Short mmCIF file of C-alpha atoms in Angstrom, two decimals:
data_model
loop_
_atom_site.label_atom_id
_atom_site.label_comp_id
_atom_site.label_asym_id
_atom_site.label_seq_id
_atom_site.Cartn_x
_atom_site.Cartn_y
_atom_site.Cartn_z
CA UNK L 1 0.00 0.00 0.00
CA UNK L 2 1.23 3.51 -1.33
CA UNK L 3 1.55 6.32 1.43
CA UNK L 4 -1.17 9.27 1.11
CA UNK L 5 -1.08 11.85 -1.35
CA UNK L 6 0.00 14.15 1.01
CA UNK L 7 2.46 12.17 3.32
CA UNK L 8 4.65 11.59 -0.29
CA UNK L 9 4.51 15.66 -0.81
CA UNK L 10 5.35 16.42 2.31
CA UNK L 11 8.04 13.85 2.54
CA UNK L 12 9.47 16.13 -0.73
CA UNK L 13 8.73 19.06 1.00
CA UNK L 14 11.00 18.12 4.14
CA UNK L 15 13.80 17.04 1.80
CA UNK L 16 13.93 20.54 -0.06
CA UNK L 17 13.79 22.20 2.75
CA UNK L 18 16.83 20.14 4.32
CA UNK L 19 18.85 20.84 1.37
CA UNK L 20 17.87 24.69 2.13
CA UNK L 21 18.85 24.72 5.37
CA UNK L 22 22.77 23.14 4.08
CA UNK L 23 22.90 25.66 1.74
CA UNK L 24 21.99 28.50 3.99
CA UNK L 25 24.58 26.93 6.51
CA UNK L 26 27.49 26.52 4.23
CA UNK L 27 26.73 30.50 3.00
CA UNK L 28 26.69 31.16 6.79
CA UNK L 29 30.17 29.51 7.31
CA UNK L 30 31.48 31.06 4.22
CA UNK L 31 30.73 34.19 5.35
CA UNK L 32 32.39 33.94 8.76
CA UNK L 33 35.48 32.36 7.16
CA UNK L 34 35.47 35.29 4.79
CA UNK L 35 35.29 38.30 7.42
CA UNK L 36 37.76 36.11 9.67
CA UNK L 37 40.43 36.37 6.87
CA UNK L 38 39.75 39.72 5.86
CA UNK L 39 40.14 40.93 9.17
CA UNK L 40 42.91 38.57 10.56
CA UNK L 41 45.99 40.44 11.87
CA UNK L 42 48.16 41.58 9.07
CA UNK L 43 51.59 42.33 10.27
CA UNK L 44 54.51 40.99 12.42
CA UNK L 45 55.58 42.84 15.73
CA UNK L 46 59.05 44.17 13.44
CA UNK L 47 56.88 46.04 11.34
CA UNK L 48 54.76 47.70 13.51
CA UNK L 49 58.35 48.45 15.41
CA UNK L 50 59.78 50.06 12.63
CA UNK L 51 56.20 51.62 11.64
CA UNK L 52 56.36 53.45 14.84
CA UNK L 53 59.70 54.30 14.51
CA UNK L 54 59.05 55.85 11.86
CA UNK L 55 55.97 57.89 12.63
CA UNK L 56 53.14 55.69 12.36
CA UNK L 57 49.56 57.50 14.16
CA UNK L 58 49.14 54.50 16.56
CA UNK L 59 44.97 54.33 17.43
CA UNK L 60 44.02 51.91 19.95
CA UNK L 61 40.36 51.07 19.32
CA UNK L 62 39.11 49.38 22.60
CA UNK L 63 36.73 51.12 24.90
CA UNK L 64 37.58 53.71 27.33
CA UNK L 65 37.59 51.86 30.35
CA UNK L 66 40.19 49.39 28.64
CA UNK L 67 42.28 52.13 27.25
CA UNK L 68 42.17 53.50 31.25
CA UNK L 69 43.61 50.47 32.47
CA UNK L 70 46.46 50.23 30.36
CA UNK L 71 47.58 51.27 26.38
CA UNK L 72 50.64 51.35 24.44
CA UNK L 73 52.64 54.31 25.09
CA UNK L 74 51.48 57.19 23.13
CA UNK L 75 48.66 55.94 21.41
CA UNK L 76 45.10 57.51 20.76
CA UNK L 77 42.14 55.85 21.94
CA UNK L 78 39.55 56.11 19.54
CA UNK L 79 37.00 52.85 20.23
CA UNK L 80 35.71 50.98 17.65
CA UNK L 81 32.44 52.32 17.74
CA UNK L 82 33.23 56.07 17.33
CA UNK L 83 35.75 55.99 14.45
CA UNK L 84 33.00 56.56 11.56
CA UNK L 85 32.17 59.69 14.14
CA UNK L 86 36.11 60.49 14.29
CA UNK L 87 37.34 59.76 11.31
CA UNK L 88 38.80 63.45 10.85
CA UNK L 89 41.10 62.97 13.81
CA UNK L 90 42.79 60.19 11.43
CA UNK L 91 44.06 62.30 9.24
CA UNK L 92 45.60 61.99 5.63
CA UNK L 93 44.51 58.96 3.77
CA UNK L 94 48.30 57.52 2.79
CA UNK L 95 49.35 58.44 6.52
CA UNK L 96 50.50 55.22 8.46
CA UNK L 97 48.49 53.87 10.84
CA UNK L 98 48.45 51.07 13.47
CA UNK L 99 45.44 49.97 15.00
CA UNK L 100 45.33 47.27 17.78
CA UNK L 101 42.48 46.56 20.11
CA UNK L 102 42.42 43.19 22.78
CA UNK L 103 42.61 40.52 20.37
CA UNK L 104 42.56 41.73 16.75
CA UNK L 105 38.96 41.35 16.30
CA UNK L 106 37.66 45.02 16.44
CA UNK L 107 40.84 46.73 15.09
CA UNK L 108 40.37 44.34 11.86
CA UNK L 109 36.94 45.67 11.65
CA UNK L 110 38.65 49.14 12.05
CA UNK L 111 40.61 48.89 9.72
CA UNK L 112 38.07 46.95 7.02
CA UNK L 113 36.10 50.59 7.51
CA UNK L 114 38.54 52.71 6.94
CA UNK L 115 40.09 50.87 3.99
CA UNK L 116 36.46 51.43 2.14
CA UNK L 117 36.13 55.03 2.88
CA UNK L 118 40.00 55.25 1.15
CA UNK L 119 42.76 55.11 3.76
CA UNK L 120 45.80 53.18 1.80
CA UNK L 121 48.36 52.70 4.97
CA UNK L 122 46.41 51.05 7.50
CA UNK L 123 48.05 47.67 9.68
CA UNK L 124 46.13 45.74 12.14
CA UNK L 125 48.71 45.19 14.63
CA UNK L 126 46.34 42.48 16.41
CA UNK L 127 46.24 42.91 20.38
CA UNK L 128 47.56 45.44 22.95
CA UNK L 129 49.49 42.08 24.29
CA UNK L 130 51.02 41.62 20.34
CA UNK L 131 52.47 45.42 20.34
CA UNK L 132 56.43 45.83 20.59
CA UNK L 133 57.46 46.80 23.51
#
């Protein structure tokens, strides 16, 4: 005996929408993999050293209350949040600039924004703990 009419469309049904829900998955991972590399850290503590050196605006983009309880020396906080709103205070758009947050994460994204709005000379030094000291 065949199953009803509507068991067999259903049964279709359920096996579309699995195959939706894989594809929508895999974009999903795709798309974290994607910002992940586009955002990973993209120097080595010698060139942020010799960056510096040689005049490089160092921004550290964590919150205030982070910047408060310790920074690299000389740096400006401007946090992650506020840098669309500050964006002036970066000045020229070939300038040199390190940005460095806790981990990487949010001076990636930093640096992602200010890459699209033109700034050529930006390095995402990673962490305040990956700085040269």
């Amino acid at each position: 005996m065949s199953p009803p009419f509507h068991s067999s469309i259903l049964r279709k049904w359920e096996l579309k929408l699995n195959k939706n829900m894989i594809y929508i998955l895999l974009i999903i991972v795709v798309g974290i993999l994607v910002f992940f590399l586009k955002n990973r850290i993209t120097s080595n503590p010698d060139e942020v050293k010799a960056k510096i050196a040689s005049g490089a605006m160092v921004v550290d983009v964590r919150t205030v209350g982070e910047y408060q309880s310790g920074h690299y020396p000389g740096a400006l906080n401007i946090p992650v949040d506020q840098v669309a709103k500050r964006v002036s205070e970066f000045g020229e758009k070939d300038k040199p600039i390190i940005v460095y947050c806790a981990s990487g994460g949010r001076s990636g994204s930093a640096k992602s924004y200010l890459e699209s709005i033109g700034y050529t000379n930006i390095t995402n030094a990673g962490g305040l703990n990956d700085m040269p000291r």
